[in-house]
Short mmCIF file of C-alpha atoms and ligand atoms in Angstrom, two decimals:
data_model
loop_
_atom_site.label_atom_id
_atom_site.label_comp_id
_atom_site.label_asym_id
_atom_site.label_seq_id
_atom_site.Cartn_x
_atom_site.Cartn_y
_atom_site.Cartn_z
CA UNK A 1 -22.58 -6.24 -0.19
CA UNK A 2 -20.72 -6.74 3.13
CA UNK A 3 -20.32 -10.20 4.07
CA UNK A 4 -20.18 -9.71 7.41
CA UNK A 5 -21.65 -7.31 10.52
CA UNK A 6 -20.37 -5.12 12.84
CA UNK A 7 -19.94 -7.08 16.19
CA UNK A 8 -17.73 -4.37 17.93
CA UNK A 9 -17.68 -0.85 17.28
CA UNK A 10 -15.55 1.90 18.10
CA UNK A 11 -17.21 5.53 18.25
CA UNK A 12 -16.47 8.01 15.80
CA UNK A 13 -17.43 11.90 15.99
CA UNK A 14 -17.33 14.61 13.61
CA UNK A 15 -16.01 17.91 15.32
CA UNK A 16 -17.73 21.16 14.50
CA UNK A 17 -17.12 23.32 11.77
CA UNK A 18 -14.98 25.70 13.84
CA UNK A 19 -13.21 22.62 15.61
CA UNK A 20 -12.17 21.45 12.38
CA UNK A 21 -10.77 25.16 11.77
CA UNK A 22 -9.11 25.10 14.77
CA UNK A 23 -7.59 21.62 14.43
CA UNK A 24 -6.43 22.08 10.84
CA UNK A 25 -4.26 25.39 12.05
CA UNK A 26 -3.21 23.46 15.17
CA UNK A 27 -1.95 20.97 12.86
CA UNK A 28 -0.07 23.19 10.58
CA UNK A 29 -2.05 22.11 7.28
CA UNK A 30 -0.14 19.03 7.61
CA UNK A 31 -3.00 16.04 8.29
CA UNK A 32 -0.09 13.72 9.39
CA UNK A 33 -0.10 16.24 12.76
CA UNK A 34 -4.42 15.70 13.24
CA UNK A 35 -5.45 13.54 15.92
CA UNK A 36 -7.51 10.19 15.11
CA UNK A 37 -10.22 11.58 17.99
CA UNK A 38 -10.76 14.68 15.87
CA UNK A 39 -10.87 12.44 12.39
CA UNK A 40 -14.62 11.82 11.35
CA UNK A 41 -13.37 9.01 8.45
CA UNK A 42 -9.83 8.74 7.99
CA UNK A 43 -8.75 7.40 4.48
CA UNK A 44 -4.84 8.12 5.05
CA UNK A 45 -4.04 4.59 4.76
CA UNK A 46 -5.15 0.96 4.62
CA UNK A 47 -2.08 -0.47 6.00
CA UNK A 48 -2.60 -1.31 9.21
CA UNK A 49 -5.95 0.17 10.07
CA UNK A 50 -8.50 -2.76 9.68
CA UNK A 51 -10.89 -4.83 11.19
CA UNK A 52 -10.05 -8.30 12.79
CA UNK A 53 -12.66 -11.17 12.60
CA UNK A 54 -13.45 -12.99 15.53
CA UNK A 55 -12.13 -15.77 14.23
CA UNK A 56 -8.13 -13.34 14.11
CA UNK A 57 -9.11 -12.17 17.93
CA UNK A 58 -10.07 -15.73 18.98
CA UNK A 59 -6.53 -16.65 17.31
CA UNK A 60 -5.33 -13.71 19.34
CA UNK A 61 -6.26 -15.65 22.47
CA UNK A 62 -4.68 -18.11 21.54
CA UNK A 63 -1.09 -17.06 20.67
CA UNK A 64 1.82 -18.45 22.10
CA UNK A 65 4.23 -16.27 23.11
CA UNK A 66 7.18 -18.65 23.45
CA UNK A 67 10.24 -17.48 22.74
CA UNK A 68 11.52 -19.97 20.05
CA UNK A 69 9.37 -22.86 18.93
CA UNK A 70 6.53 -20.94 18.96
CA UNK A 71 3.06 -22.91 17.60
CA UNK A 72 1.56 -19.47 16.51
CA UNK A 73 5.10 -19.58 14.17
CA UNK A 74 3.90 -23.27 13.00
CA UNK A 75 0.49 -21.43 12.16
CA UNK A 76 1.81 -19.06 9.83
CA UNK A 77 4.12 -20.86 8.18
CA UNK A 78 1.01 -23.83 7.47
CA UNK A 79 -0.79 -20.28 5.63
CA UNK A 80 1.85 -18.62 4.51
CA UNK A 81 2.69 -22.42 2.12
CA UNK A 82 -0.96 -23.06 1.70
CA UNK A 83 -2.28 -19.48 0.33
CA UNK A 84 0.80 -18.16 -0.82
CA UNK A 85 2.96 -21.32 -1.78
CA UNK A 86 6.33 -19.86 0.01
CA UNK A 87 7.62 -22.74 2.45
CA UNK A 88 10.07 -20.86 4.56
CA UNK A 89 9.32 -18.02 6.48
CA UNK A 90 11.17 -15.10 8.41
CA UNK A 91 9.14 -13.00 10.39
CA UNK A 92 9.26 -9.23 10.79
CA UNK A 93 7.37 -6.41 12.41
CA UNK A 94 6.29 -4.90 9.21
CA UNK A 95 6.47 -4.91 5.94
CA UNK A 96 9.71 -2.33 5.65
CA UNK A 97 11.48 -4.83 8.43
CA UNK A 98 11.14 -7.44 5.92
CA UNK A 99 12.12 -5.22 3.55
CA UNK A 100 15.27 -4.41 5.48
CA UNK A 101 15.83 -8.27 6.10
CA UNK A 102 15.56 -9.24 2.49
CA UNK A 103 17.29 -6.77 0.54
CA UNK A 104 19.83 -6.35 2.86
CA UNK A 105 20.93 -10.14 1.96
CA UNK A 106 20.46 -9.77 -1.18
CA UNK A 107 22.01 -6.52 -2.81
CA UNK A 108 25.09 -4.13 -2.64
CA UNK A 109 26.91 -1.32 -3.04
CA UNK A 110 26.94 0.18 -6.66
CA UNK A 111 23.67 -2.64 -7.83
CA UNK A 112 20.61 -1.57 -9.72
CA UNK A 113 17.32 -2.58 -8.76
CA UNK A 114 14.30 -2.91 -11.17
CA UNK A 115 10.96 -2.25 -10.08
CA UNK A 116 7.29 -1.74 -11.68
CA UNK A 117 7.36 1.21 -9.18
CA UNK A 118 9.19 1.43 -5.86
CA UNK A 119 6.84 2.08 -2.70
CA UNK A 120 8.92 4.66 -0.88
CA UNK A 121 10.15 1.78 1.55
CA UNK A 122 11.34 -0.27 -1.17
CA UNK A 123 13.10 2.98 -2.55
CA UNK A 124 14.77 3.91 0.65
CA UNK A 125 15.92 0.31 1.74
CA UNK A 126 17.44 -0.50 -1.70
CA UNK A 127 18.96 2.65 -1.54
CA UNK A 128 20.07 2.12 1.94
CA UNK A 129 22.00 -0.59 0.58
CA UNK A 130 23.75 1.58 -1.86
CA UNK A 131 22.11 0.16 -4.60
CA UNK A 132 20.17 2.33 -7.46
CA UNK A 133 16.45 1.69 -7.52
CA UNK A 134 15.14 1.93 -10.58
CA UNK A 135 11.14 2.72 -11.87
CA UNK A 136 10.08 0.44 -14.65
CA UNK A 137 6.15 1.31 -14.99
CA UNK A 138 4.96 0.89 -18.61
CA UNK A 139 4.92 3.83 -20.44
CA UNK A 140 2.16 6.32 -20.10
CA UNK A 141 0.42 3.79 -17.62
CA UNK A 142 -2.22 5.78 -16.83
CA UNK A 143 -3.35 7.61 -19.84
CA UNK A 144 -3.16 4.32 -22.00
CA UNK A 145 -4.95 0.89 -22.01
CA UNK A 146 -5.51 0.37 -18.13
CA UNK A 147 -6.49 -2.89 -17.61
CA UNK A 148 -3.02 -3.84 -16.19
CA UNK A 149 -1.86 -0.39 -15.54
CA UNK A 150 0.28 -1.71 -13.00
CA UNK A 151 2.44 -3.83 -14.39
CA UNK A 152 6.54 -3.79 -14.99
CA UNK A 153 8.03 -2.53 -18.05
CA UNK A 154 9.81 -5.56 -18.96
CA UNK A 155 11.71 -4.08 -21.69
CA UNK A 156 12.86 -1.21 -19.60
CA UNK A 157 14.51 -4.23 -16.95
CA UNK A 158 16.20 -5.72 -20.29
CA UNK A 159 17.79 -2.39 -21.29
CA UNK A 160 18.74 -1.55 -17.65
CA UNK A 161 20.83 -4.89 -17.76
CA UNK A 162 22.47 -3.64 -21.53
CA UNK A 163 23.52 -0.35 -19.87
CA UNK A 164 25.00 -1.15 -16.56
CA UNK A 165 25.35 -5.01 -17.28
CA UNK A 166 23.25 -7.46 -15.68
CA UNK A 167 25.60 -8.70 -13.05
CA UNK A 168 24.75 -5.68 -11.47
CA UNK A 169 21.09 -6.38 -11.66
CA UNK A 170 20.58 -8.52 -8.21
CA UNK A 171 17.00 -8.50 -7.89
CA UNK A 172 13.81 -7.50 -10.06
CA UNK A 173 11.32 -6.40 -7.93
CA UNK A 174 7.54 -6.38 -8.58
CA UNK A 175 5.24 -4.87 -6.72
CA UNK A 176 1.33 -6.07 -6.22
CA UNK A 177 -0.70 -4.13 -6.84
CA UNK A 178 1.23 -0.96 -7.85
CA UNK A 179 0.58 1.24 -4.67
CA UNK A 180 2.78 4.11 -5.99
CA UNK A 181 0.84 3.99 -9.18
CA UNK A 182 -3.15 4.29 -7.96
CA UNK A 183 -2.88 0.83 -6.77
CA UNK A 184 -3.53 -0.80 -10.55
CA UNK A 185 -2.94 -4.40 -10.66
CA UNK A 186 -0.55 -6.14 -11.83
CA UNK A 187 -1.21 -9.60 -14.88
CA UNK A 188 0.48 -13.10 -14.23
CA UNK A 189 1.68 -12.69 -18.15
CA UNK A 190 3.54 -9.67 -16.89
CA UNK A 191 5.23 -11.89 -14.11
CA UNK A 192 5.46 -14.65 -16.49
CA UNK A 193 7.79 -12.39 -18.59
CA UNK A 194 9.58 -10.73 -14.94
CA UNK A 195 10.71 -14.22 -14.50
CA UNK A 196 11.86 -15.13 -18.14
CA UNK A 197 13.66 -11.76 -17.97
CA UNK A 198 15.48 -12.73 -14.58
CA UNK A 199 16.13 -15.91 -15.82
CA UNK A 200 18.10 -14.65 -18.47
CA UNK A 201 19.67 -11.93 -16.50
CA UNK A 202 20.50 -14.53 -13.58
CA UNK A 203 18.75 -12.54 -10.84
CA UNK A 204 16.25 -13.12 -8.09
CA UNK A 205 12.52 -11.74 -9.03
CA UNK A 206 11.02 -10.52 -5.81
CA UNK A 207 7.53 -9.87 -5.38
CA UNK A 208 6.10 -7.18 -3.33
CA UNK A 209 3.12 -8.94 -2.12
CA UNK A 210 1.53 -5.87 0.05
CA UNK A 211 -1.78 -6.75 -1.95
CA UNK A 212 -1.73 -10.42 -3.17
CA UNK A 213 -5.10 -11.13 -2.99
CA UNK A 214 -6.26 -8.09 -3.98
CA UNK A 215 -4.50 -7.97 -7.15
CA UNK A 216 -5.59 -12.07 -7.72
CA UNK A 217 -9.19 -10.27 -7.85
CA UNK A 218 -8.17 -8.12 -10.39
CA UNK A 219 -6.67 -11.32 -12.68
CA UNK A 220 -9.69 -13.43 -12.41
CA UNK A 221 -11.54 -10.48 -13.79
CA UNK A 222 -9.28 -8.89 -16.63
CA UNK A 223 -7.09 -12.37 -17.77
CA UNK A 224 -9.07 -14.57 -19.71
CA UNK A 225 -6.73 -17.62 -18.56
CA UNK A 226 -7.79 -17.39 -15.07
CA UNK A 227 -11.92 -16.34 -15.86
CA UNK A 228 -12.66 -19.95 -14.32
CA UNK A 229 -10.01 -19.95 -11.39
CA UNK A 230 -10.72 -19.14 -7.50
CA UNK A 231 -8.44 -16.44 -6.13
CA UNK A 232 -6.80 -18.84 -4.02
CA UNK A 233 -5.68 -20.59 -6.85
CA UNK A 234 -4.65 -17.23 -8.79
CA UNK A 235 -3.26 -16.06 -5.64
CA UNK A 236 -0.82 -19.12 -5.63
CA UNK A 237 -0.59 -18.99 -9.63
CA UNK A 238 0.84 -15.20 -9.67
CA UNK A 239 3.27 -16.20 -6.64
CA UNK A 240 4.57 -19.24 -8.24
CA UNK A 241 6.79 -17.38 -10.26
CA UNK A 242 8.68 -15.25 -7.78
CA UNK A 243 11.78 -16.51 -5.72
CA UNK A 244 11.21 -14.64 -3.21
CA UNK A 245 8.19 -12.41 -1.00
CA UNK A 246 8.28 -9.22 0.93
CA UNK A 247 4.87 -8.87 2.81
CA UNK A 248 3.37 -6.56 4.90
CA UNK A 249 0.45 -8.43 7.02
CA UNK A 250 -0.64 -4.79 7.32
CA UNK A 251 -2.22 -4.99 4.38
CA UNK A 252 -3.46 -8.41 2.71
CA UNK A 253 -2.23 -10.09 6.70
CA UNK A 254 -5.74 -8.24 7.65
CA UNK A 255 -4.01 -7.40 10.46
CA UNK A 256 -2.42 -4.15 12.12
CA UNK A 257 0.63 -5.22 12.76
CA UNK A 258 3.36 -7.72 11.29
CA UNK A 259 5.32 -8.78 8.09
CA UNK A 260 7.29 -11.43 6.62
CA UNK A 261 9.85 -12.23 4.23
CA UNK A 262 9.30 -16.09 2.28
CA UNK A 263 11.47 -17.39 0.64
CA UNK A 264 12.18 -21.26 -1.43
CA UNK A 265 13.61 -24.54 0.12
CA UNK A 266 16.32 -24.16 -2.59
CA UNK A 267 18.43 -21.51 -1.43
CA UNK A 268 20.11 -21.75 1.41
CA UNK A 269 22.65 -19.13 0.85
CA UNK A 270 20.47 -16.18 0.46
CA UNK A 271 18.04 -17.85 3.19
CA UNK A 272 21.12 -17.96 5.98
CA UNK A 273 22.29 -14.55 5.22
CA UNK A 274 18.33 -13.60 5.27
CA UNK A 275 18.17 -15.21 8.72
CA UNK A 276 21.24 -13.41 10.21
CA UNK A 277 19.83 -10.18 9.40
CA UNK A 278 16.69 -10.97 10.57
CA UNK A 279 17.67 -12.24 14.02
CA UNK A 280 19.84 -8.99 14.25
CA UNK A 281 16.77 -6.69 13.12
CA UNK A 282 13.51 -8.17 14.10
CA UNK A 283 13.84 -10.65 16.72
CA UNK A 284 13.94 -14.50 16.64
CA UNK A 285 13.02 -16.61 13.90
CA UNK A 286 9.91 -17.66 15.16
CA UNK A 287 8.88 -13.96 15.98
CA UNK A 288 10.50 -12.05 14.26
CA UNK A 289 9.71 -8.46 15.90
CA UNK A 290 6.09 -9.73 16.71
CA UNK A 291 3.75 -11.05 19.58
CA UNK A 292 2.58 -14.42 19.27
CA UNK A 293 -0.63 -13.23 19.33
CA UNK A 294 0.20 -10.96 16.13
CA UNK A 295 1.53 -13.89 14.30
CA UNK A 296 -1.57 -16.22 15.42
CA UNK A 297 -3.78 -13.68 14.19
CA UNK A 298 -1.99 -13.03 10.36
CA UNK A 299 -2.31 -16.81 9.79
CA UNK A 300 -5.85 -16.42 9.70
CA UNK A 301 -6.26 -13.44 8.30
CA UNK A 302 -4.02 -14.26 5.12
CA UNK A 303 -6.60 -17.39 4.53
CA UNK A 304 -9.35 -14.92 4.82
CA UNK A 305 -8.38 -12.57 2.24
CA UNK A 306 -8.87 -14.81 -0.53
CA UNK A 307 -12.16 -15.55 -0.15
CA UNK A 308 -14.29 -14.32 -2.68
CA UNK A 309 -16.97 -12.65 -0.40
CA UNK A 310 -14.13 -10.80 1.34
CA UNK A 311 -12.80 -9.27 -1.71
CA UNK A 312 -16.58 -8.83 -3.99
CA UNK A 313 -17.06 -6.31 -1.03
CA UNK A 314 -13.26 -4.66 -0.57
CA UNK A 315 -13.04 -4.18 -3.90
CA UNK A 316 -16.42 -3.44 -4.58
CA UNK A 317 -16.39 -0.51 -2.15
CA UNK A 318 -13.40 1.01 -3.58
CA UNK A 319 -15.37 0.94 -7.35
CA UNK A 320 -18.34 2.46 -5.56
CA UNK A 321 -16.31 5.30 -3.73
CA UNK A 322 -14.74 6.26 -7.58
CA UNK A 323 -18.23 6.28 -8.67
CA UNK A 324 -19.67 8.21 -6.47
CA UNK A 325 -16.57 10.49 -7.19
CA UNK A 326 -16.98 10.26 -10.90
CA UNK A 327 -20.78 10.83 -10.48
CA UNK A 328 -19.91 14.64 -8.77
CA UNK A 329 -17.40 15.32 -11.56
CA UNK A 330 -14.66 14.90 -9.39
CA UNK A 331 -11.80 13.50 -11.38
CA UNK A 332 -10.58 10.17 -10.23
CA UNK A 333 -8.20 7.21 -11.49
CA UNK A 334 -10.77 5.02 -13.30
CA UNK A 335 -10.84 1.74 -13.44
CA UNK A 336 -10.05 2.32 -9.73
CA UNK A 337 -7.10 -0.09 -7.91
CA UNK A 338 -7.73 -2.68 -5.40
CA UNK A 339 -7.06 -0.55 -2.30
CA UNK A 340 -7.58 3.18 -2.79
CA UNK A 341 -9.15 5.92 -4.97
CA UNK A 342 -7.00 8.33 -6.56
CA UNK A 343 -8.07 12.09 -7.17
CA UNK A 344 -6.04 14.07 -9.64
CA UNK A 345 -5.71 17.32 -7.30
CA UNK A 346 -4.22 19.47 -10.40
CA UNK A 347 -7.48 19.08 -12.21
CA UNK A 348 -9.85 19.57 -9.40
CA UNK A 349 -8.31 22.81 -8.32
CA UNK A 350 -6.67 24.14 -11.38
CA UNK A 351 -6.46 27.22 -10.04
CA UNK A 352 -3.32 26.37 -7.50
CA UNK A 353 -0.68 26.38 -9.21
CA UNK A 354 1.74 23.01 -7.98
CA UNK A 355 4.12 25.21 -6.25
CA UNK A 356 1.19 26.37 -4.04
CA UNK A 357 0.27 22.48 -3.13
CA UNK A 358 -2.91 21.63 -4.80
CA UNK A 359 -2.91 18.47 -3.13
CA UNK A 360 -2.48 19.65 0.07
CA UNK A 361 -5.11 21.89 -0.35
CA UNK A 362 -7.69 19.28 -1.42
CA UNK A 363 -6.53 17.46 1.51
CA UNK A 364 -7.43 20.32 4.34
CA UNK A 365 -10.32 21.01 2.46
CA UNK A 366 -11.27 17.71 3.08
CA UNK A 367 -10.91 17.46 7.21
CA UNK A 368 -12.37 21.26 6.67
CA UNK A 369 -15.50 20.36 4.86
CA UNK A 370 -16.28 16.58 6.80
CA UNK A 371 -13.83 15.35 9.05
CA UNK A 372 -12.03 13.41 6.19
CA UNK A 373 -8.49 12.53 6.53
CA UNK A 374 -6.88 11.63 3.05
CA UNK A 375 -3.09 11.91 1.77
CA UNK A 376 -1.57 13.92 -0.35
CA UNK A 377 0.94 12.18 -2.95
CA UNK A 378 1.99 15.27 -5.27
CA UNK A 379 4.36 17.75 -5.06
CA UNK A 380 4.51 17.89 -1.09
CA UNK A 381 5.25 14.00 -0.85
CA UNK A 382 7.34 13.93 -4.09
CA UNK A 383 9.45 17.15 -4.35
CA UNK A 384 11.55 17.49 -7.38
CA UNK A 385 9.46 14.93 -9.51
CA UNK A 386 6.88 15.71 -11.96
CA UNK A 387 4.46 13.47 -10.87
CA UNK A 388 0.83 13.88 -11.18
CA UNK A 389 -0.92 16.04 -8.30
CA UNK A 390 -2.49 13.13 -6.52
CA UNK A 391 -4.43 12.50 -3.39
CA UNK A 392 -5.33 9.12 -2.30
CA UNK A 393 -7.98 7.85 -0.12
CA UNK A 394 -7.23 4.46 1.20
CA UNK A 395 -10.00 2.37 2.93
CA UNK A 396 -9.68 0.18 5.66
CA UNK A 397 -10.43 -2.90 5.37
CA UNK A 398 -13.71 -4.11 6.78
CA UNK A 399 -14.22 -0.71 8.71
CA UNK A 400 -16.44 1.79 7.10
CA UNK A 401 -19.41 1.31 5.46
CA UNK A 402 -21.89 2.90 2.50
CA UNK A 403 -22.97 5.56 4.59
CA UNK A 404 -19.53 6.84 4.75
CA UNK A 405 -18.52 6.31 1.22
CA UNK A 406 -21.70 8.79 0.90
CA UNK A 407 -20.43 11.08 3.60
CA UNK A 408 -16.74 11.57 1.65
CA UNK A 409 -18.83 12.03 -2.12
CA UNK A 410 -20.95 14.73 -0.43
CA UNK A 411 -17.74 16.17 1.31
CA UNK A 412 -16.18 16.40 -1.93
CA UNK A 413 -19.69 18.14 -3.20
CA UNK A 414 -19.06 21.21 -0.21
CA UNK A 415 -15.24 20.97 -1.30
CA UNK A 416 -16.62 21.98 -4.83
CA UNK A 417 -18.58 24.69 -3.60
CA UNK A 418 -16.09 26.61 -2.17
CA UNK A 419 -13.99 25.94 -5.15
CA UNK A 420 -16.51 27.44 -7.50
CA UNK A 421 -16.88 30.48 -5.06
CA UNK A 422 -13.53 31.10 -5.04
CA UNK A 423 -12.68 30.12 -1.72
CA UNK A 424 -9.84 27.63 -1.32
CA UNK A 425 -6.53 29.18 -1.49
CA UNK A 426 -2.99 27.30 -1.82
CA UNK A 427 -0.62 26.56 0.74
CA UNK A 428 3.16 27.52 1.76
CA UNK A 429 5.86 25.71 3.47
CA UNK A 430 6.70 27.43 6.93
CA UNK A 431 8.72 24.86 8.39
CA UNK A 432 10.34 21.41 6.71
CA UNK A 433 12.47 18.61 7.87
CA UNK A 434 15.61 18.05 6.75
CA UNK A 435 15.33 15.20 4.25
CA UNK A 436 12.82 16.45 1.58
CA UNK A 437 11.97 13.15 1.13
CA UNK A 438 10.21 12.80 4.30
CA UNK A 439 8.77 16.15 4.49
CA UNK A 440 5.27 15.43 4.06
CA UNK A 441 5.15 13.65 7.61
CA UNK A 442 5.91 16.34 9.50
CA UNK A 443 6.24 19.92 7.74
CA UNK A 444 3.83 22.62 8.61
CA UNK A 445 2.47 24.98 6.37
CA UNK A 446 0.25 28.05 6.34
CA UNK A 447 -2.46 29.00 3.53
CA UNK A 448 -1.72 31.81 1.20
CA UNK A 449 -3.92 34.11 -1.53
N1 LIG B 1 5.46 -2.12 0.14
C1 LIG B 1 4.32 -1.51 -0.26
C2 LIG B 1 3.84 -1.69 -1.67
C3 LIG B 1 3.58 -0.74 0.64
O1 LIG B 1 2.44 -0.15 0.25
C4 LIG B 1 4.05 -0.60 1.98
C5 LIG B 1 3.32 0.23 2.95
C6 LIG B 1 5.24 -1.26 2.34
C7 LIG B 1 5.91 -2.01 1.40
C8 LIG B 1 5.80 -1.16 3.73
O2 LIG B 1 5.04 -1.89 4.63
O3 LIG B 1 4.14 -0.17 6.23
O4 LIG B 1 4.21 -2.61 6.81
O5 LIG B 1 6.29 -1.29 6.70
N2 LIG B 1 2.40 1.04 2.64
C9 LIG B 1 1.59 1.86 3.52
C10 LIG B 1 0.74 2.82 2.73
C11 LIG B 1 2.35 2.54 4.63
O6 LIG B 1 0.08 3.70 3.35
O7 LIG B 1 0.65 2.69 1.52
P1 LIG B 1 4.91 -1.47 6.18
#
C-alpha cells in the first residue's frame, strides 16, 4: 500500500495506435530516440526519475547556494554519517562523477578490479583508468538458490589475486543491489567475507551503494541475523564493512540529480588525492557539481528511504509487477530485485533468433502495444557477450501507481497476441555508433521478416 498521495501531478497521455507507429519508425526502433511526451509509462530507468516529498522540495527552498561553506553541504554530510555511517563526504553530480572521483584516486594502469558485477559505469571508469575490471557473480546466479543472487563470488576475488598477484588488486568493489544482474540483493555475510578477503589481500572494499536501502530490505527479510533489525540499522550494518562508498542520489538519494563519494576519517591519503580530483571534476567540495538546492534535497531524501513504509510499498510494487507478469505466463526473474523486473526476451519470443534482437523487439512491441517504454539489456546493449536476452522495466520511485502496473501486465497480454499470431518480426541494425559498447543509446534499426 502507498504510504503516501499524490499532491502534484504531471499529465501523462497515451498516443494512438498509429501515433505510436509513427513514433516508433521516427525513432528508428531505438526507444532511447522516443520522446517522454509520447511515453504513456516509461520504465527505462529508476535513476533519476522519481518523486520528491514535500518535505525534499521544502528542503529545495531552502538550499544554500554558497559557494564554499555551504549549510545544505553540513546537511548532507549530518545524513550521509547518520544513515549511512560514512563521515566524510565529496560531492558529485552523479553517481558516474563519483565514480570518476573515486577510482581515479584509487587505481592504475595495468590493476585488476573485482566486482560482484560491474554497472557499465563502473566498467568504463575502471577501465578508463587502465585497470582490468573483473565480474565476480556467483556461479550460475540465476538458475541456482536465489535468495542472495546478487552477491560477489568471493572465491573468484581470491583466485584473481593468485593469478595476477594481489598487489595488483587495488580495490574490491561490491555493488548493491546487483543492477547488472536483475537487481538481486546482495547478504551482509557476503560483505562480511568481501572484507576478510580485502583484508588479506591489503585492498580497499568499495561499495556501490546505488541501492542501499533497498538491498537492507532484502536482508531483514532473507538473513535470519537481522529478522529483528530496522533497515536503518541494517542499512548502517551492511555499510560498516566497506572503506569506502560510491553513490548515486539518483537512486536511493530519492532525488533526480546528485552523487557522492564517502569515505573514513582514517585515510587521508586516498581522501586528498580523492579531493583533488574532485575539485578538478565536479566542482567545490561543498558542491561538488550540484545546486545547493540538490544537495538540501538528497539529505532528506537518503533519511527517507529507510523507512519501512517507503520501502513495504517500493518493493512491494516491484513483487506485484513480476506477478502480474508471472500470472500472464510471461517469463520474469523471480524472486524479483529491489528496483526492476526482468523479462527473459529469448523465451518470450523464441522465435527471433538473438542476432535479430529479441529484446529489442519486446521493447517496440511494448511502446507499440501501450505506450510503455522499457530497456533492452541483451544482445543490442551487450554485443559480443552471451548474456541472457533481457529487458528490464525499472520503476520510479513514488511515481506510478497499481493502475499502471495493470496497464504494462495487460500490454504484455496484446504483446502476446501478436506473438501467437505471428506478428512480431526481429529487428536489423541500419546505422551504429562507433563504440559498440554504447550502441544501444543511439543506433537505429529497421524491422525485418
Ligand atoms: N552504479 C550503478 C549500480 C548504477 O545502477 C548506476 C546508474 C551508476 C553506478 C551510475 O550512476 O547514473 O548517477 O551516474 N544506473 C542507471 C540505470 C543509469 O538506469 O541503471 P549515475
Amino acid at each position: 500500500m502507498r504510504a503516501y498521495k499524490s499532491k502534484v501531478v504531471a499529465p501523462i497521455r497515451l498516443p494512438d495506435r498509429e501515433e505510436r507507429a509513427a513514433n516508433l519508425e521516427r525513432a528508428g526502433y531505438n526507444a532511447f530516440e522516443l520522446d517522454s511526451a509520447d511515453v504513456f509509462v516509461d520504465l527505462l530507468t529508476d535513476s533519476g526519475t522519481g518523486t520528491m516529498s514535500q518535505d525534499q522540495w521544502a528542503a529545495m527552498m531552502r538550499g544554500d547556494e554558497a559557494y564554499a561553506g555551504s549549510e545544505s553541504f553540513d546537511e548532507l554530510e549530518a545524513a550521509v554519517s547518520d544513515v549511512m555511517g560514512f563521515d566524510r563526504i565529496l560531492p558529485a553530480h552523479q553517481g558516474r562523477g563519483a565514480e570518476n572521483v573515486l577510482y581515479g584516486a584509487l587505481v592504475s594502469e595495468g590493476d585488476y578490479v573485482p566486482n560482484n558485477t560491474h554497472f557499465d559505469t563502473t566498467r568504463a571508469h575502471i577501465a578508463n583508468a587502465g585497470a582490468e575490471p573483473v565480474d565476480c557473480p556467483v556461479e550460475g546466479a540465476l538458475s541456482g538458490d536465489r535468495t542472495f543472487a546478487g552477491n560477489l563470488d568471493v572465491g573468484k576475488v581470491r583466485d584473481l589475486a593468485d593469478d595476477v598477484g594481489a598487489d595488483r588488486i587495488p580495490a574490491i568493489v561490491v555493488t548493491i543491489t546487483n543492477n547488472s544482474l536483475a537487481g538481486q540483493p546482495v547478504s551482509v555475510e557476503n560483505l562480511r567475507a568481501a572484507r576478510d578477503a580485502a583484508d588479506d589481500l591489503d585492498a580497499t572494499l568499495v561499495v556501490d551503494a546505488c541501492r542501499f536501502a533497498e538491498n537492507a530490505y532484502f536482508v531483514r527479510e532473507r538473513e535470519p541475523e537481522f529478522a529483528d533489525a530496522s533497515i536503518a540499522e541494517i542499512a548502517r550494518e551492511q555499510l560498516s564493512y566497506a572503506d569506502a562508498v560510491v553513490m548515486s542520489g539518483k537512486k536511493d538519494g530519492l532525488v533526480n540529480v546528485g552523487g557522492f563519494v564517502g569515505l573514513r576519517p582514517g585515510d587521508d591519503d586516498l581522501f586528498e588525492r580523492a579531493r583533488e580530483r574532485a575539485i578538478l571534476y565536479e566542482g567545490f567540495t561543498t558542491y561538488g557539481g550540484m545546486a545547493g538546492r540538490d544537495v538540501a534535497a538528497m539529505a532528506v531524501g537518503l533519511r527517507e528511504a529507510v523507512e519501512s513504509s517507503y520501502l513495504d510499498d517500493r518493493i512491494g510494487q516491484v513483487r506485484r509487477l513480476g506477478d502480474m507478469l508471472a500470472d500472464r505466463d510471461v517469463p520474469v526473474v523471480r524472486p524479483t530485485g529491489g528496483h526492476a523486473v526482468y523479462v527473459d526476451a529469448g523465451a518470450f519470443l523464441p522465435e527471433i533468433p538473438a542476432e535479430r534482437f529479441p529484446g529489442q523487439a519486446l521493447v517496440c512491441e511494448l511502446y507499440r502495444e501501450g505506450g510503455v517504454r522499457a530497456v533492452e539489456l541483451g544482445s543490442l546493449a551487450f554485443p559480443d557477450t552471451d548474456r541472457p536476452e533481457l529487458v528490464r522495466l525499472a520503476l520510479p520511485r513514488r511515481t506510478y501507481g497499481a493502475d499502471h502496473l495493470e496497464h504494462v501486465a495487460e500490454t504484455f497480454g496484446a504483446v502476446a497476441e501478436r506473438r501467437d499470431a505471428g506478428e512480431i518480426s526481429g529487428l536489423e541494425i541500419v546505422d551504429e555508433p562507433e563504440m559498440a559498447e554504447l550502441r544501444h543509446f543511439s543506433a537505429s534499426l529497421r524491422p525485418v521478416a
